[in-house]
């Protein structure tokens, strides 16, 4: 008699979005969500990335079940979302709109921009190679 077996599918974590992907932050970097509604990454006291949402009525930050990082106002209107600037991965159930672009990583361990990009343009879907 054969023993029952269990099969497990293991999935590696997937980076859906990266802030300032062409520049890594150091160990001293901080993520601040200010009272003015701005989400800011600071390194050594200097702003190295921000959402540009200061003064736009942002009252909360949340992450959805699909992995979308949102900044919303008091009426749940989305002021900023990470899915508007994807890196190299676009999850299911999300619209790929004109102006969106997926850009490959430079290498499996380097999330800076690689050679390939897929762009949704006004009248076409285009794959580019940047040498």
Coordinates of N, CA and C in Angstrom, one line a residue:
X1 N 0.8 -1.2 0.0 CA 0.0 0.0 0.0 C 0.9 1.2 0.0
X2 N 0.5 2.2 -0.8 CA 1.3 3.4 -1.0 C 0.9 4.5 0.0
X3 N 1.9 5.1 0.6 CA 1.6 6.2 1.6 C 1.1 7.4 0.9
X4 N 0.1 8.1 1.4 CA -0.3 9.4 0.8 C 0.8 10.4 0.9
X5 N 0.9 11.2 -0.1 CA 2.0 12.2 0.0 C 1.3 13.6 -0.1
X6 N 2.0 14.6 0.4 CA 1.6 15.9 0.4 C 2.5 16.7 -0.6
X7 N 2.0 17.4 -1.5 CA 2.8 18.2 -2.3 C 2.6 19.7 -2.0
X8 N 3.6 20.4 -1.9 CA 3.6 21.8 -1.5 C 4.1 22.7 -2.6
X9 N 3.4 23.6 -3.0 CA 4.0 24.6 -3.9 C 4.5 25.8 -3.1
X10 N 5.7 26.0 -3.3 CA 6.3 27.2 -2.6 C 6.5 28.3 -3.5
X11 N 6.1 29.5 -3.1 CA 6.2 30.7 -3.9 C 7.2 31.6 -3.3
X12 N 8.1 32.1 -4.1 CA 9.0 33.1 -3.6 C 8.3 34.4 -3.4
X13 N 8.6 35.3 -2.5 CA 8.0 36.6 -2.4 C 8.3 37.4 -3.7
X14 N 7.3 38.1 -4.1 CA 7.4 38.9 -5.3 C 7.3 40.4 -4.9
X15 N 8.2 41.2 -5.4 CA 8.2 42.6 -5.2 C 7.2 43.2 -6.2
X16 N 6.1 43.8 -5.7 CA 5.1 44.4 -6.6 C 5.5 45.9 -6.9
X17 N 6.2 46.5 -6.0 CA 6.5 47.9 -6.2 C 7.7 48.3 -5.4
X18 N 8.5 49.2 -6.0 CA 9.7 49.7 -5.3 C 9.8 51.2 -5.3
X19 N 9.9 51.8 -4.2 CA 10.1 53.3 -4.2 C 11.6 53.6 -4.6
X20 N 11.7 54.5 -5.6 CA 13.0 54.9 -6.0 C 13.9 53.7 -6.4
X21 N 13.5 52.9 -7.3 CA 14.1 51.6 -7.5 C 15.5 51.7 -8.1
X22 N 16.0 52.8 -8.6 CA 17.3 52.9 -9.1 C 18.3 53.3 -8.1
X23 N 17.9 53.6 -6.8 CA 18.8 54.0 -5.8 C 18.4 53.3 -4.5
X24 N 19.3 52.4 -4.0 CA 19.0 51.7 -2.7 C 19.2 52.7 -1.5
X25 N 18.4 52.4 -0.5 CA 18.5 53.2 0.7 C 19.5 52.5 1.7
X26 N 20.1 53.3 2.5 CA 21.0 52.8 3.5 C 20.2 52.3 4.8
X27 N 21.0 51.7 5.7 CA 20.4 51.2 6.9 C 19.7 52.3 7.8
X28 N 20.2 53.5 7.6 CA 19.6 54.6 8.4 C 18.4 55.2 7.8
X29 N 17.9 54.7 6.7 CA 16.7 55.3 6.0 C 15.5 55.1 6.9
X30 N 14.6 56.1 6.8 CA 13.3 56.0 7.5 C 12.1 56.3 6.6
X31 N 11.0 55.7 6.9 CA 9.8 56.0 6.2 C 8.9 56.8 7.1
X32 N 8.5 58.0 6.7 CA 7.7 58.9 7.5 C 6.4 59.2 6.8
X33 N 5.3 59.1 7.6 CA 4.0 59.4 7.1 C 3.6 60.7 7.9
X34 N 3.8 61.8 7.2 CA 3.6 63.1 7.9 C 2.1 63.5 8.1
X35 N 1.9 64.4 9.0 CA 0.6 64.9 9.3 C 0.0 65.7 8.1
X36 N 0.9 66.1 7.2 CA 0.4 66.8 5.9 C 0.0 65.8 4.8
X37 N 0.1 64.5 5.1 CA -0.3 63.5 4.1 C 0.8 63.0 3.2
X38 N 2.0 63.4 3.4 CA 3.2 63.1 2.6 C 3.8 61.8 3.1
X39 N 4.1 60.8 2.2 CA 4.8 59.6 2.6 C 6.2 59.9 2.1
X40 N 7.2 59.9 3.0 CA 8.6 60.3 2.6 C 9.6 59.3 3.1
X41 N 10.6 58.9 2.2 CA 11.7 58.2 2.7 C 12.9 59.2 2.8
X42 N 13.5 59.2 4.1 CA 14.6 60.0 4.4 C 15.8 59.2 4.7
X43 N 16.9 59.7 4.2 CA 18.2 59.1 4.5 C 19.2 60.2 5.0
X44 N 19.7 60.0 6.2 CA 20.6 61.0 6.8 C 19.9 62.4 6.8
X45 N 18.6 62.4 7.1 CA 17.9 63.7 7.1 C 17.5 64.3 5.8
X46 N 17.9 63.7 4.7 CA 17.5 64.2 3.4 C 16.4 63.3 2.8
X47 N 15.5 64.0 2.1 CA 14.4 63.3 1.4 C 14.9 62.7 0.1
X48 N 14.8 61.4 0.0 CA 15.3 60.7 -1.2 C 14.1 60.2 -2.1
X49 N 12.9 60.2 -1.5 CA 11.7 59.8 -2.3 C 10.5 60.3 -1.5
X50 N 9.5 60.7 -2.3 CA 8.2 61.0 -1.6 C 7.1 60.8 -2.6
X51 N 5.9 60.8 -2.1 CA 4.7 60.6 -2.9 C 4.1 61.9 -3.5
X52 N 4.6 63.1 -3.0 CA 4.1 64.3 -3.5 C 2.6 64.6 -3.1
X53 N 2.2 64.1 -2.0 CA 0.8 64.2 -1.6 C 0.6 65.2 -0.4
X54 N 1.6 66.0 -0.1 CA 1.4 67.0 1.0 C 0.3 68.0 0.6
X55 N -0.6 68.2 1.6 CA -1.6 69.2 1.4 C -2.8 68.8 0.5
X56 N -2.8 67.5 0.2 CA -3.9 67.0 -0.7 C -5.0 66.2 0.1
X57 N -5.0 66.4 1.4 CA -6.1 65.8 2.2 C -6.0 64.4 2.6
X58 N -4.8 63.8 2.5 CA -4.6 62.4 2.8 C -4.8 62.3 4.3
X59 N -5.6 61.3 4.7 CA -5.9 61.0 6.1 C -5.4 59.6 6.5
X60 N -5.2 58.7 5.6 CA -4.8 57.3 5.9 C -3.9 56.7 4.9
X61 N -3.2 55.7 5.4 CA -2.4 54.8 4.5 C -2.8 53.4 4.8
X62 N -3.0 52.6 3.7 CA -3.4 51.2 3.9 C -2.8 50.4 2.7
X63 N -2.8 49.1 2.9 CA -2.4 48.2 1.8 C -3.6 47.2 1.6
X64 N -3.9 47.0 0.3 CA -5.0 46.2 -0.1 C -4.6 44.7 -0.1
X65 N -5.6 43.8 -0.3 CA -5.3 42.4 -0.4 C -4.6 42.1 -1.6
X66 N -4.6 42.9 -2.6 CA -3.8 42.7 -3.9 C -2.4 43.3 -3.7
X67 N -2.1 44.0 -2.6 CA -0.7 44.5 -2.5 C -0.6 45.9 -2.9
X68 N -1.7 46.6 -3.1 CA -1.6 48.0 -3.5 C -1.5 48.9 -2.3
X69 N -0.4 49.7 -2.2 CA -0.3 50.7 -1.1 C -1.0 51.9 -1.5
X70 N -2.0 52.3 -0.6 CA -2.9 53.5 -0.9 C -2.7 54.6 0.1
X71 N -2.8 55.8 -0.4 CA -3.0 57.0 0.5 C -4.4 57.5 0.1
X72 N -5.3 57.6 1.1 CA -6.7 58.0 0.8 C -7.0 59.2 1.7
X73 N -8.1 59.9 1.2 CA -8.6 61.0 2.0 C -9.8 60.6 2.9
X74 N -10.4 61.5 3.6 CA -11.5 61.1 4.5 C -12.7 60.5 3.9
X75 N -12.9 60.7 2.6 CA -14.0 60.1 1.8 C -13.6 58.9 1.1
X76 N -12.5 58.3 1.4 CA -11.9 57.1 0.8 C -11.5 57.3 -0.7
X77 N -11.4 58.5 -1.1 CA -10.9 58.7 -2.4 C -9.4 58.5 -2.4
X78 N -8.9 57.7 -3.4 CA -7.5 57.4 -3.5 C -6.7 58.7 -4.1
X79 N -5.8 59.1 -3.3 CA -4.9 60.3 -3.7 C -3.7 59.8 -4.3
X80 N -3.1 58.7 -3.9 CA -1.9 58.1 -4.4 C -2.0 56.6 -4.2
X81 N -1.5 55.8 -5.2 CA -1.4 54.4 -5.1 C -0.2 53.8 -5.8
X82 N 0.4 52.8 -5.2 CA 1.6 52.2 -5.8 C 1.4 51.6 -7.1
X83 N 0.2 51.1 -7.4 CA -0.1 50.4 -8.7 C -0.1 51.4 -9.8
X84 N 0.0 52.7 -9.6 CA 0.1 53.7 -10.7 C 1.5 53.7 -11.2
X85 N 2.5 53.2 -10.4 CA 3.9 53.1 -10.9 C 4.5 51.8 -10.6
X86 N 4.0 50.7 -11.3 CA 4.5 49.4 -11.1 C 6.0 49.2 -11.4
X87 N 6.6 48.2 -10.9 CA 8.0 48.0 -11.2 C 8.1 46.9 -12.4
X88 N 8.2 45.7 -12.0 CA 8.3 44.6 -13.1 C 7.2 43.6 -13.0
X89 N 6.3 43.8 -12.0 CA 5.2 42.8 -11.8 C 3.9 43.5 -11.7
X90 N 2.9 43.0 -12.4 CA 1.5 43.5 -12.3 C 0.6 42.4 -11.9
X91 N 0.0 42.5 -10.7 CA -0.9 41.4 -10.2 C -2.2 41.3 -11.0
X92 N -2.8 40.1 -10.9 CA -4.1 39.9 -11.6 C -5.1 40.8 -11.0
X93 N -6.2 41.0 -11.7 CA -7.3 41.9 -11.4 C -7.0 43.3 -11.3
X94 N -5.9 43.8 -11.9 CA -5.5 45.2 -11.9 C -5.4 45.6 -13.4
X95 N -6.0 46.8 -13.7 CA -6.0 47.3 -15.1 C -4.6 47.8 -15.4
X96 N -4.1 47.4 -16.6 CA -2.9 48.0 -17.1 C -3.3 49.1 -18.1
X97 N -3.1 50.3 -17.7 CA -3.6 51.5 -18.4 C -2.6 52.2 -19.2
X98 N -3.0 52.9 -20.2 CA -2.1 53.8 -21.0 C -1.3 54.6 -20.1
X99 N 0.0 54.6 -20.3 CA 1.0 55.3 -19.4 C 1.7 54.4 -18.4
X100 N 1.1 53.2 -18.2 CA 1.7 52.2 -17.3 C 2.9 51.6 -18.1
X101 N 3.9 51.2 -17.3 CA 5.1 50.5 -17.9 C 5.6 49.6 -16.9
X102 N 5.9 48.4 -17.3 CA 6.6 47.4 -16.5 C 8.1 47.4 -17.0
X103 N 9.0 47.4 -16.1 CA 10.4 47.4 -16.5 C 11.1 46.3 -15.7
X104 N 11.9 45.5 -16.5 CA 12.6 44.4 -15.9 C 13.6 44.9 -14.9
X105 N 14.0 43.9 -14.0 CA 15.1 44.2 -13.1 C 16.4 44.1 -13.8
X106 N 17.5 44.8 -13.4 CA 18.8 44.7 -14.0 C 19.4 43.3 -13.8
X107 N 19.0 42.6 -12.7 CA 19.5 41.2 -12.4 C 18.5 40.7 -11.3
X108 N 18.6 39.4 -11.0 CA 17.7 38.8 -10.0 C 17.8 39.5 -8.6
X109 N 18.9 40.1 -8.3 CA 19.1 40.7 -7.0 C 19.2 42.2 -7.1
X110 N 19.1 42.8 -8.3 CA 19.2 44.2 -8.5 C 18.0 44.8 -9.1
X111 N 17.2 45.5 -8.3 CA 15.9 46.0 -8.7 C 15.9 47.2 -9.6
X112 N 17.1 47.7 -9.8 CA 17.2 48.9 -10.7 C 16.8 48.5 -12.1
X113 N 16.4 49.5 -12.9 CA 15.8 49.2 -14.2 C 16.7 48.4 -15.1
X114 N 16.1 47.4 -15.7 CA 16.8 46.5 -16.6 C 16.6 46.9 -18.1
X115 N 16.9 46.0 -19.0 CA 16.9 46.2 -20.4 C 15.5 46.2 -21.1
X116 N 14.6 45.5 -20.5 CA 13.3 45.3 -21.1 C 12.2 46.1 -20.5
X117 N 11.3 46.6 -21.3 CA 10.1 47.3 -20.7 C 8.9 47.0 -21.6
X118 N 7.7 46.9 -20.9 CA 6.5 46.6 -21.6 C 5.6 47.9 -21.3
X119 N 5.2 48.5 -22.3 CA 4.4 49.8 -22.1 C 3.0 49.7 -22.8
X120 N 2.1 50.2 -22.0 CA 0.7 50.3 -22.6 C 0.7 51.8 -23.1
X121 N 0.6 51.8 -24.4 CA 0.5 53.1 -25.1 C -0.9 53.4 -25.6
X122 N -1.2 54.5 -26.1 CA -2.5 54.9 -26.5 C -3.2 53.9 -27.5
X123 N -2.4 53.4 -28.5 CA -3.0 52.5 -29.5 C -2.4 51.2 -29.5
X124 N -1.5 50.8 -28.6 CA -0.8 49.6 -28.7 C -0.1 49.2 -27.4
X125 N 0.2 47.9 -27.3 CA 1.0 47.4 -26.2 C 2.4 47.1 -26.8
X126 N 3.4 47.7 -26.3 CA 4.8 47.7 -26.9 C 5.8 47.1 -25.9
X127 N 6.7 46.2 -26.5 CA 7.8 45.7 -25.7 C 9.0 46.3 -26.2
X128 N 9.8 46.9 -25.3 CA 11.1 47.6 -25.7 C 12.3 46.9 -25.2
X129 N 13.4 47.0 -25.9 CA 14.7 46.6 -25.4 C 15.6 47.8 -25.4
X130 N 16.1 48.1 -24.3 CA 17.0 49.3 -24.1 C 18.4 48.8 -23.9
X131 N 19.2 48.9 -24.9 CA 20.6 48.4 -24.8 C 21.5 49.3 -24.1

